[in-house]
Coordinates of C-alpha atoms in Angstrom, one line a residue:
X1 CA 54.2 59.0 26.9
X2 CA 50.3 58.1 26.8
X3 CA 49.9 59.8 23.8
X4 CA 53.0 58.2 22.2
X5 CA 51.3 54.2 23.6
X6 CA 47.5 55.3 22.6
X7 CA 49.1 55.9 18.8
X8 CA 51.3 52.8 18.9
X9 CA 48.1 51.2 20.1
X10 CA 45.5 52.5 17.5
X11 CA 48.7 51.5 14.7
X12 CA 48.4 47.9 16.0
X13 CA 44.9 47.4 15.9
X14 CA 45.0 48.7 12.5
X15 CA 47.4 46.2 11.2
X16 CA 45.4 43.4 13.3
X17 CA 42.8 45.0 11.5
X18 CA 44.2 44.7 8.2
X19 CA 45.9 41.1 8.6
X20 CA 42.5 39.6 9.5
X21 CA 41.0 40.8 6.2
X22 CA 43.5 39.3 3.9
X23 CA 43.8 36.4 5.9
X24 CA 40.1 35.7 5.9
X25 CA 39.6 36.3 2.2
X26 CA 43.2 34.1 1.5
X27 CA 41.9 31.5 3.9
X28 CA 38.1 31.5 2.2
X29 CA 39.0 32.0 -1.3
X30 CA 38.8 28.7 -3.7
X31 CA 41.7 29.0 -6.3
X32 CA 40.2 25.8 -8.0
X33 CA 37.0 26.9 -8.7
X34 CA 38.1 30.5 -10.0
X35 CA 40.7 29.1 -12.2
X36 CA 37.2 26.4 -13.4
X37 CA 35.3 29.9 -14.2
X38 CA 38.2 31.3 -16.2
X39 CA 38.8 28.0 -18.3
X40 CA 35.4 28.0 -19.2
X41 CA 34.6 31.5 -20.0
X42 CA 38.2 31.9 -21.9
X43 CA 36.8 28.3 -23.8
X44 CA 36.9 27.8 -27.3
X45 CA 33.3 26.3 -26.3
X46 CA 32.3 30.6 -25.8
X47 CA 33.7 31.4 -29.6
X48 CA 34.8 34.4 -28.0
X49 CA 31.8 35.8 -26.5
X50 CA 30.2 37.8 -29.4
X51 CA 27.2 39.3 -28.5
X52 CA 25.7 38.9 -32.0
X53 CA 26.7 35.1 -31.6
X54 CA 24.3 32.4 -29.7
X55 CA 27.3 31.4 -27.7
X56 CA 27.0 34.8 -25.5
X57 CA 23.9 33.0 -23.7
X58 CA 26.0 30.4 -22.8
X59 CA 28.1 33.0 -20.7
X60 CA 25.1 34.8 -19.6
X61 CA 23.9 31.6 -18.3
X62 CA 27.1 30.5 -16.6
X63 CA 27.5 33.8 -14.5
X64 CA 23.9 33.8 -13.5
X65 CA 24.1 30.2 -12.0
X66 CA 27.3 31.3 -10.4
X67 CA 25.7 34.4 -8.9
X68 CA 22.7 32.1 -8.2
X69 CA 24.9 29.5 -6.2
X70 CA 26.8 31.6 -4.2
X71 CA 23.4 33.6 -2.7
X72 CA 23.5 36.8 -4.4
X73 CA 20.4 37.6 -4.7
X74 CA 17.7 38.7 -8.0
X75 CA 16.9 42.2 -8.5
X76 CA 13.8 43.9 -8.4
X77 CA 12.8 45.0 -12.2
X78 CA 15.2 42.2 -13.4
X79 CA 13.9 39.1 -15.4
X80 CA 15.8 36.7 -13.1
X81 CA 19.1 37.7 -13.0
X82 CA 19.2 39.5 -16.3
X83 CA 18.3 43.1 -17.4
X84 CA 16.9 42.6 -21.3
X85 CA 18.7 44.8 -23.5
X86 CA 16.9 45.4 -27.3
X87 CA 19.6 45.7 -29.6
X88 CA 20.1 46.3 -33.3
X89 CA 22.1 44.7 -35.2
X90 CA 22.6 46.4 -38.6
X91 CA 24.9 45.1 -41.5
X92 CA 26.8 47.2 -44.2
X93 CA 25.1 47.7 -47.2
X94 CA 25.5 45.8 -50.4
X95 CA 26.0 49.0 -52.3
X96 CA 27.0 51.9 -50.4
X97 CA 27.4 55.1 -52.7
X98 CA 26.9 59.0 -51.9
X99 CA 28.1 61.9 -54.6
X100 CA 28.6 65.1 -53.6
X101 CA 29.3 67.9 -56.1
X102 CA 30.6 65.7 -58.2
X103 CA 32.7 63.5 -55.7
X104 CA 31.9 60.1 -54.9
X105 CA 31.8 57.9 -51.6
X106 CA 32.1 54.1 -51.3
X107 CA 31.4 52.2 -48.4
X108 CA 34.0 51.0 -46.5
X109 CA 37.1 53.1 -48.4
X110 CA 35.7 56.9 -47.6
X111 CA 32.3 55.8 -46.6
X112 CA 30.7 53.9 -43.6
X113 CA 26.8 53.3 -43.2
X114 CA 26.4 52.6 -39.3
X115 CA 22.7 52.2 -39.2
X116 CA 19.7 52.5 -40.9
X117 CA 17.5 51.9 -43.7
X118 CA 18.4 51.5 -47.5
X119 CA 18.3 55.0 -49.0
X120 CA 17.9 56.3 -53.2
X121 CA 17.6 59.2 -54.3
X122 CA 18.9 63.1 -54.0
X123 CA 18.5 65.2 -51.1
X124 CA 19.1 68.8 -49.6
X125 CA 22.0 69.0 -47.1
X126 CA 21.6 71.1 -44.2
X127 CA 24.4 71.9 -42.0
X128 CA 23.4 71.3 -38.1
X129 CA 26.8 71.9 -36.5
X130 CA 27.3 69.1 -34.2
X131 CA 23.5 68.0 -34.3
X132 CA 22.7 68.6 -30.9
X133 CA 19.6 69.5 -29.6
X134 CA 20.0 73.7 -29.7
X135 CA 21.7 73.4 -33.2
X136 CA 18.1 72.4 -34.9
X137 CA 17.2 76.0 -33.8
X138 CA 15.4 77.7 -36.7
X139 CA 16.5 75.3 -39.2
X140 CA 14.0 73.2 -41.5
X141 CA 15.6 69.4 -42.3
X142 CA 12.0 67.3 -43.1
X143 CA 12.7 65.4 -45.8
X144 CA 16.4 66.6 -46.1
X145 CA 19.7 65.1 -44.7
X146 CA 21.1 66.3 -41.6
X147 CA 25.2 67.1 -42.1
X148 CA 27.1 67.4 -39.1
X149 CA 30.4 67.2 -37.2
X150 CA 31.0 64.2 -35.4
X151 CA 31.9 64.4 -31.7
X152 CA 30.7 67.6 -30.1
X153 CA 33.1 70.2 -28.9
X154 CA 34.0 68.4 -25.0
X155 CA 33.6 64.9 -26.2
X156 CA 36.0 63.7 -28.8
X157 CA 37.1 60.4 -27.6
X158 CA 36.3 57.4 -29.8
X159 CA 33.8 56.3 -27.2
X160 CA 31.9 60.0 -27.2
X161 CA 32.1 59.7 -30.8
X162 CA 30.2 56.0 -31.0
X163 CA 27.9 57.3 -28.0
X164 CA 26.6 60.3 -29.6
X165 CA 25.8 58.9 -32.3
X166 CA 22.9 56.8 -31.3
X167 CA 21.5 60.4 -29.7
X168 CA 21.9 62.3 -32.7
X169 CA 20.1 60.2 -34.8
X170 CA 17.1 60.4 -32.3
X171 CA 17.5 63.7 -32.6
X172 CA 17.4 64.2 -36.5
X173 CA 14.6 61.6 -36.7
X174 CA 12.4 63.8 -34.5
X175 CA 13.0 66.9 -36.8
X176 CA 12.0 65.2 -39.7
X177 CA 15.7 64.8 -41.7
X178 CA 15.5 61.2 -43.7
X179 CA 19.2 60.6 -42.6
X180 CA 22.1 61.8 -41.2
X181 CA 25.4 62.1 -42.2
X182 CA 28.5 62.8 -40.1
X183 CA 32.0 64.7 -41.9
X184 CA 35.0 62.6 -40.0
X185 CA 37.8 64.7 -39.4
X186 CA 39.7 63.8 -36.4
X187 CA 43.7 63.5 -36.9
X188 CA 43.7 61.5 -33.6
X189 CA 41.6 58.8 -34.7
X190 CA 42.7 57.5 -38.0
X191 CA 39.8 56.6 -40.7
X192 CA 42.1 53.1 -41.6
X193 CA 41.1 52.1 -38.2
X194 CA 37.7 53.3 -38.0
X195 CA 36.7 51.7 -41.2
X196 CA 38.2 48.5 -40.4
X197 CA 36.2 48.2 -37.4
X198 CA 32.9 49.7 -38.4
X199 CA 32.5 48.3 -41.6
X200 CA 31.1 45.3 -40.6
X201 CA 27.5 44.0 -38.8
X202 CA 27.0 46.5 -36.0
X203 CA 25.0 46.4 -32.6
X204 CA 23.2 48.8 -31.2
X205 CA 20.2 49.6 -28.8
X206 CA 16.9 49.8 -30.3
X207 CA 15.7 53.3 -30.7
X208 CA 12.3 52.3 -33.1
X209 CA 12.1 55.0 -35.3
X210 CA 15.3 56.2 -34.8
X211 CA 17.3 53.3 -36.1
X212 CA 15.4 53.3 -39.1
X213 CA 17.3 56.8 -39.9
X214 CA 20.6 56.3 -42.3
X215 CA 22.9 57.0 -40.2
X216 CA 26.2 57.8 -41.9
X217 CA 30.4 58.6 -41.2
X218 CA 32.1 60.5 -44.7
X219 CA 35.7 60.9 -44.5
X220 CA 36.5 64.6 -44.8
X221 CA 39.8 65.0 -43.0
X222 CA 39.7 68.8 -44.2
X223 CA 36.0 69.7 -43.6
X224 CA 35.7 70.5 -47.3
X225 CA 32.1 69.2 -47.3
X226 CA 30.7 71.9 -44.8
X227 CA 33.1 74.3 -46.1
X228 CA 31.5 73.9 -50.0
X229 CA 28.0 74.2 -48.1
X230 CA 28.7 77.3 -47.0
X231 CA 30.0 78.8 -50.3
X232 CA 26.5 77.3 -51.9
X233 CA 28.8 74.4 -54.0
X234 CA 27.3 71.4 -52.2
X235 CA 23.5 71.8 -51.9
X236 CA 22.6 68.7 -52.2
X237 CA 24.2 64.9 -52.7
X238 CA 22.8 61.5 -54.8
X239 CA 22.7 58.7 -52.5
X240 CA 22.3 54.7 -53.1
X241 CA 22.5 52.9 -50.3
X242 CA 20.8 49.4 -51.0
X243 CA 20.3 45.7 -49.3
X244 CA 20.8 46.8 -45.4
X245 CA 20.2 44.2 -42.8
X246 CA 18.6 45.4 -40.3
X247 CA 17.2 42.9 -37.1
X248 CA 16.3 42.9 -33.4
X249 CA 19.0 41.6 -31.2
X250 CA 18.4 40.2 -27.2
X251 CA 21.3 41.3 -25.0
X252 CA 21.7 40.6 -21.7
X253 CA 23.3 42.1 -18.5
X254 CA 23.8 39.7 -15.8
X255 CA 23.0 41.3 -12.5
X256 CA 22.8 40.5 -9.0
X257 CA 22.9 42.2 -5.0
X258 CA 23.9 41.2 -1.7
X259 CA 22.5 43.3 0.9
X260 CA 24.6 45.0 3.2
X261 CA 24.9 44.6 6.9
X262 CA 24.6 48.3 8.7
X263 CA 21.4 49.6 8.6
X264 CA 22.0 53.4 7.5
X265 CA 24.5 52.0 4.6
X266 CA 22.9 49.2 3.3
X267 CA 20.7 51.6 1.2
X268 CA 23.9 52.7 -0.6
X269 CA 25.6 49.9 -3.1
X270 CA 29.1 49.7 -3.8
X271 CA 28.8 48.3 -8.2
X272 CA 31.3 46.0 -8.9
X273 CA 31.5 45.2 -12.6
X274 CA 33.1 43.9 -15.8
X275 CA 32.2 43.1 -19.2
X276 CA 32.1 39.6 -20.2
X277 CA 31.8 39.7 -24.0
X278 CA 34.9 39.8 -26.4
X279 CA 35.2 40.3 -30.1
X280 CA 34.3 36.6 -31.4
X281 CA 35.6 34.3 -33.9
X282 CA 37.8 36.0 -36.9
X283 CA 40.4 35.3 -39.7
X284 CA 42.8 32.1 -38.5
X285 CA 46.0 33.3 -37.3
X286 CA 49.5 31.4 -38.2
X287 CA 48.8 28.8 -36.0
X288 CA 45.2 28.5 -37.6
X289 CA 43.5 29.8 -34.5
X290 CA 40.5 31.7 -35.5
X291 CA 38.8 32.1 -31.4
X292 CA 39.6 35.4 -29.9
X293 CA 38.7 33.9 -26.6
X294 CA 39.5 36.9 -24.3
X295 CA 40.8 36.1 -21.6
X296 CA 43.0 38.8 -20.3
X297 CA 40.1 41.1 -21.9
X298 CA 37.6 40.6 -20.1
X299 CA 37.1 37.2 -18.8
X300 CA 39.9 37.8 -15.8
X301 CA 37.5 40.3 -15.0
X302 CA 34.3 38.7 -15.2
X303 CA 35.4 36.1 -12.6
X304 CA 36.3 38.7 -10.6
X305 CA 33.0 39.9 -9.9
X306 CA 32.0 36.0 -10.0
X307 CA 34.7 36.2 -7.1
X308 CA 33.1 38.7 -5.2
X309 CA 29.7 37.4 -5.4
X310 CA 30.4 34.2 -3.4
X311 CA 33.3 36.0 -1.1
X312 CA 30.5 38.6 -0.2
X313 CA 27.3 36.6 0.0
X314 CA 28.7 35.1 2.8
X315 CA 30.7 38.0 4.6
X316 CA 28.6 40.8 4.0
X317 CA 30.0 44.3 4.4
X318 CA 28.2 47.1 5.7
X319 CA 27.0 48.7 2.4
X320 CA 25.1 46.7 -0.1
X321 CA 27.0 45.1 -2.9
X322 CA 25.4 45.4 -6.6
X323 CA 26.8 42.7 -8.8
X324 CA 27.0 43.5 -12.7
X325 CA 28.6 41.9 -16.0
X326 CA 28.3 44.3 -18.9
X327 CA 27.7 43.0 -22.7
X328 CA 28.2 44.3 -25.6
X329 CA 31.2 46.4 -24.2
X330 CA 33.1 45.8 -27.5
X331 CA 30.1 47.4 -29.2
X332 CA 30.5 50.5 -27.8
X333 CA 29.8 50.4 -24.1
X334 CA 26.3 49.4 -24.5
X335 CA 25.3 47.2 -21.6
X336 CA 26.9 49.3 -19.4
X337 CA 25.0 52.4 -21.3
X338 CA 21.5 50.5 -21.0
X339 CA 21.9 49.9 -17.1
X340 CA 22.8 54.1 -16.4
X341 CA 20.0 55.3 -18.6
X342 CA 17.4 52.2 -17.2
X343 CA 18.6 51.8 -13.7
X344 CA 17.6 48.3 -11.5
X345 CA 19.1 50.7 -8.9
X346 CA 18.8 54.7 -8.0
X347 CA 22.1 55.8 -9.7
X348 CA 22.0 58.2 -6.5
X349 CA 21.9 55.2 -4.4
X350 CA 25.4 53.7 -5.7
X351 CA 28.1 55.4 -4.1
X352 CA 31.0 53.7 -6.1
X353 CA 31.6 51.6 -9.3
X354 CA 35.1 49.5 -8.7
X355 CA 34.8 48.0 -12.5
X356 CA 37.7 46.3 -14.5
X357 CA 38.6 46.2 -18.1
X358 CA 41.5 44.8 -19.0
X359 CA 44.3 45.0 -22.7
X360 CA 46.4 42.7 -20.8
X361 CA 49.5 42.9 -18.4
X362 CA 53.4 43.2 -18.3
X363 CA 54.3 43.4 -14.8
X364 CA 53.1 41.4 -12.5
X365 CA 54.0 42.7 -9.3
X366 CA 51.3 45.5 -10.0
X367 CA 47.9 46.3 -10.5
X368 CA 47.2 49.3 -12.3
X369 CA 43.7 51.6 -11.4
X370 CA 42.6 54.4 -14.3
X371 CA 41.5 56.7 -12.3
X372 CA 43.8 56.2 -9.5
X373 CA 44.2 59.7 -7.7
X374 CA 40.9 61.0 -8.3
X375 CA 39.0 59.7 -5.5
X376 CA 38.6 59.6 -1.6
X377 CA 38.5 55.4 -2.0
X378 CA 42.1 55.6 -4.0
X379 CA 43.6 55.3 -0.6
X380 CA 41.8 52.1 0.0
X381 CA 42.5 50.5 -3.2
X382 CA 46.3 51.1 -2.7
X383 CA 46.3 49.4 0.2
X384 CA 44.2 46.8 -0.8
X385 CA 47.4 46.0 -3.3
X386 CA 49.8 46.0 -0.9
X387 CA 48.5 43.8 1.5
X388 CA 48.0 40.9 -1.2
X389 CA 51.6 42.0 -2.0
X390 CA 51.3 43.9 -5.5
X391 CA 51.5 47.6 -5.8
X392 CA 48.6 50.2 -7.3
X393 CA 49.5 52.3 -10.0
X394 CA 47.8 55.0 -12.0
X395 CA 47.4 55.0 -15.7
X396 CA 50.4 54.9 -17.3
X397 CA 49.2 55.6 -20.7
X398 CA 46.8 58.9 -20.2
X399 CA 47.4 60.1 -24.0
X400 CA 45.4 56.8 -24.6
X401 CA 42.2 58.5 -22.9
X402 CA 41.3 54.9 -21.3
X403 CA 39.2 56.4 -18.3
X404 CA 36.5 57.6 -21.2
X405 CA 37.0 54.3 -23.3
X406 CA 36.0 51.7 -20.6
X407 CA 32.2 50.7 -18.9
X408 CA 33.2 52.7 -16.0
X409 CA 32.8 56.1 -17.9
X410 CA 28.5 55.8 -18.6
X411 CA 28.6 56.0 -14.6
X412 CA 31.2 58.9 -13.4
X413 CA 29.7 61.4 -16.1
X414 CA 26.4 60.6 -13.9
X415 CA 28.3 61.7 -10.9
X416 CA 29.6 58.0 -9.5
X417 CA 32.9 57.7 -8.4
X418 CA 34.4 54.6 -11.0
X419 CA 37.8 53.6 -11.3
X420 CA 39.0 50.7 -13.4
X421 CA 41.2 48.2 -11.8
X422 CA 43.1 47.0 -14.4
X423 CA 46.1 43.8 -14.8
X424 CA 48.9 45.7 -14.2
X425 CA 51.0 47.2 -17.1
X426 CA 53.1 50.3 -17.5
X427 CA 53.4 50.7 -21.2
X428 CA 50.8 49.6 -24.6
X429 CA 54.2 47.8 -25.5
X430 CA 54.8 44.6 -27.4
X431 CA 54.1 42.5 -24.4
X432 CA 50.6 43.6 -24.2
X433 CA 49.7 43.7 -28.4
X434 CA 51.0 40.4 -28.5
X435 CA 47.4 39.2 -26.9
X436 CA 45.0 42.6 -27.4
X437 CA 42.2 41.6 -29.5
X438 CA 44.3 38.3 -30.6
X439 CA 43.9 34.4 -31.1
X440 CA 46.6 34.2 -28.5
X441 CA 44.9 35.6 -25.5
X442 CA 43.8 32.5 -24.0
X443 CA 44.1 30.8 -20.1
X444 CA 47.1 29.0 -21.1
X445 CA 49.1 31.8 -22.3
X446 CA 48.3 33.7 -18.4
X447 CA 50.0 33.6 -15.2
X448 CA 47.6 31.8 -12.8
X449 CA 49.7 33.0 -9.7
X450 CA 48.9 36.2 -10.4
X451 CA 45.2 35.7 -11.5
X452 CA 44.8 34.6 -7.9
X453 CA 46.5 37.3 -6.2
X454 CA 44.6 40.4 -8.9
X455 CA 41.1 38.8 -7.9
X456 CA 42.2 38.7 -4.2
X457 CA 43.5 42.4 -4.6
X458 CA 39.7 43.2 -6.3
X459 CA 37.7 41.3 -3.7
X460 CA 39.9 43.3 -0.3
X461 CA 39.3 46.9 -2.6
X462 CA 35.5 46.3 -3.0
X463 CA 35.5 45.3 1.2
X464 CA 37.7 48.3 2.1
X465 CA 35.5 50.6 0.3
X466 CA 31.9 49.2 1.2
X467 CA 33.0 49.9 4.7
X468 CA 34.1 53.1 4.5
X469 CA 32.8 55.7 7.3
X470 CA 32.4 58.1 4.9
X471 CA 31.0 58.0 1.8
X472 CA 33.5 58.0 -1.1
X473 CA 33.7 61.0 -3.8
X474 CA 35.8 62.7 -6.5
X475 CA 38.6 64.7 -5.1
X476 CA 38.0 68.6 -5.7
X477 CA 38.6 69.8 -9.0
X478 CA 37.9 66.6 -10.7
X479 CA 35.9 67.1 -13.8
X480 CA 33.2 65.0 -12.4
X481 CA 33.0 66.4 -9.1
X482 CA 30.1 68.9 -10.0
X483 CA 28.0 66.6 -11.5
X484 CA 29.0 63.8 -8.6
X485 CA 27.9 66.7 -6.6
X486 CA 24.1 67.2 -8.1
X487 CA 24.1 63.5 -7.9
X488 CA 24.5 63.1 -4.6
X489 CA 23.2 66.8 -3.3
X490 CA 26.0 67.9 -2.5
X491 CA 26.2 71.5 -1.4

């Protein structure tokens, strides 16, 4: 009988528990004011929040002062509340031509010049595999052109694919190649929509040297390229690649902290992040709309870290809170990719990364997590949900690949534990490509209700899991655990 009233005891207190938390951050949450952040960062004012347009400083600005306001505080090794970022932007070519035993390659239809200088001439090909590091061994490429495979054998999402590239031309720079051109040839990503997004101005961060390599994608959806290499048929190609634009680019990640209250976990951070930029201005639509102003992707997610910042400035929790909104993450992950490799914070020192990204939503009863059932703060998160009254979900849509496509990914292949906490949606169906990446995805067009109750959701998650006894980590067998484990010394 006392063990039956201890447990019905311990159950109580745990709802009491539970109650107060939603009840404190219901009763301290300003629905006017968020709703004020998301009409203004969704604005046609923002153009869409390109970060190769001036209007992006505008944004940057806003969430800085709201950080500011609210008491988060600066970070040491930031200017302000911003981490510089140099980028290069780099335009298509006017004339973009390669031949290849006899075949020729135009920019934009089989042929896509991503970076680099303008380029005359003929020069030896060299295969190089994938162009990694160890596939330069006993090969000679000065002066020649460097042909590889894009992607590299465990890393053939479109992310991986942008990603790499920036590393392998480093890498073919500092062995002397003059360019570098990559054979396309991946039946899950089609070339129509490859070309359609990369043959335009591109952003990417500075390497020096490096960016001045050509940097190039051939489509070759049967490898015949290499396969003529190897048969002696294709020993060298004729390129012209002339009038490239090539010019340093400011970015900025807005960053923040709020120091935590318990003084052995304060030294670890729980990051809460989103991305705040969106694709820009574009052709008009029907209704001659031409702003893609973003607001389902990603300015519902910006404000909720803005959220978080004032909810947890004044109701600390016991770990330290690090505030961050990503640019650039239409550009291939690069603010988010800036901050892992040039860390304001130890990575080993951030325990978990609770970021959103966000196509859209179709349900609104839900929230959906990528990433949900792969980590000891899953638990937490689904709760969370239910206690603002929406369910958690996992990724409906794995085929999709969306864990490895959003900001999150640049910190779990370090080790950190990073769901996304996504609107909720249960298919890519019409309901969500009716406002992906489209005029139409604006404040007006979004269900305010549930706005509120996702940013309440975020803000209980993020409280749940910065007081967590324990610290939270991949669930065993996860293909991050090992690394998580080197992170965090794990034996």
């Amino acid at each position: 009988m006392r063990k039956l009233l201890g447990t019905f005891t311990l159950l109580i207190a745990i709802s009491t528990i539970a109650f107060s938390q939603v009840e404190d951050i219901n009763q301290k949450f300003n629905r006017e004011d968020a709703i004020s952040h998301f009409r203004y960062l969704a604005s046609d004012e923002l153009k869409g929040r390109d970060p190769l347009r001036p209007e992006i400083e505008l944004a940057a600005n806003y969430i800085a002062k709201e950080f500011e306001k609210y008491g988060a505080k600066e970070l040491p090794g930031a200017t302000g509340y911003f981490q510089i970022i140099p980028f290069m932007m780099s335009s298509p070519p006017k004339t973009g031509e390669i031949v290849i035993s006899g075949e020729r390659f135009t920019q934009g239809e089989t042929l896509l010049v991503l970076s680099g200088n303008d380029l005359e001439g003929s020069y030896e090909l060299v295969d190089v595999g994938y162009g990694m590091e160890e596939d330069y061994e006993g090969l000679d490429v000065a002066g020649k052109i460097a042909v590889t495979s894009v992607g590299a054998p465990d890393q053939m999402s479109p992310g991986a694919l942008f990603s790499l590239g920036a590393q392998k031309a480093k890498i073919a720079q500092e062995n002397g190649a003059v360019g570098i051109v990559e054979m396309f040839n991946i039946p899950s990503v089609p070339w129509q929509l490859v070309s359609r997004y990369l043959n335009r101005t591109q952003l990417s961060i500075n390497q020096g040297e490096a960016n001045e390599l050509p940097y190039i994608w051939i489509k070759d959806p049967k490898n015949k390229i290499k396969s003529d290499m190897a048969k002696g048929k294709a020993e060298e190609a004729r390129f012209m690649i002339e009038k490239k634009i090539n010019k340093p680019v400011e970015g900025k990640n807005v960053v923040a902290w709020i120091e935590g209250t318990d003084p052995q976990l304060k030294n670890e951070f729980v990051l809460l992040s989103a991305h705040y930029d969106h694709v820009g201005v574009g052709e008009a639509d029907a209704n001659g709309d031409s702003i893609f102003n973003g607001a389902r992707d990603n300015a519902v997610g910006t404000v909720a870290v803005i959220n978080a910042a004032r909810y947890f400035a004044e109701n600390p929790p016991k770990r330290s809170i690090l505030l961050a909104a990503w640019t650039a993450e239409e550009k291939g992950l690069l603010g988010s990719a800036y901050f892992a490799s040039h860390p304001l914070v130890p990575i080993k020192d951030i325990v978990f990364n609770l970021n959103i990204d966000n196509a859209g939503y179709n349900n609104t009863s839900i929230i959906t997590v990528i990433g949900l059932g792969r980590t000891s703060g899953d638990q937490l998160i689904t709760d969370a949900a239910n206690e603002v009254g929406l369910k958690a979900i996992s990724d409906p849509s794995p085929e999709q690949g969306l864990y490895d496509r959003s900001d999150n990914v640049n910190f779990a292949k370090l080790g950190v534990p990073s769901p996304t906490f996504s609107l909720g949606f249960t298919a890519f169906d019409d309901d969500i490509n009716q406002y992906y990446h489209k005029q139409a995805d604006d404040v007006e067009s979004f269900d305010l209700d549930y706005a509120v109750n996702y940013w309440k959701a975020y803000i209980l998650s993020a409280q749940k899991i910065a007081n967590m006894n324990e610290k939270p980590f991949w669930f065993e067998g996860d293909k991050y655990e090992q690394v998580g484990k080197e992170l965090y010394g794990i034996n």
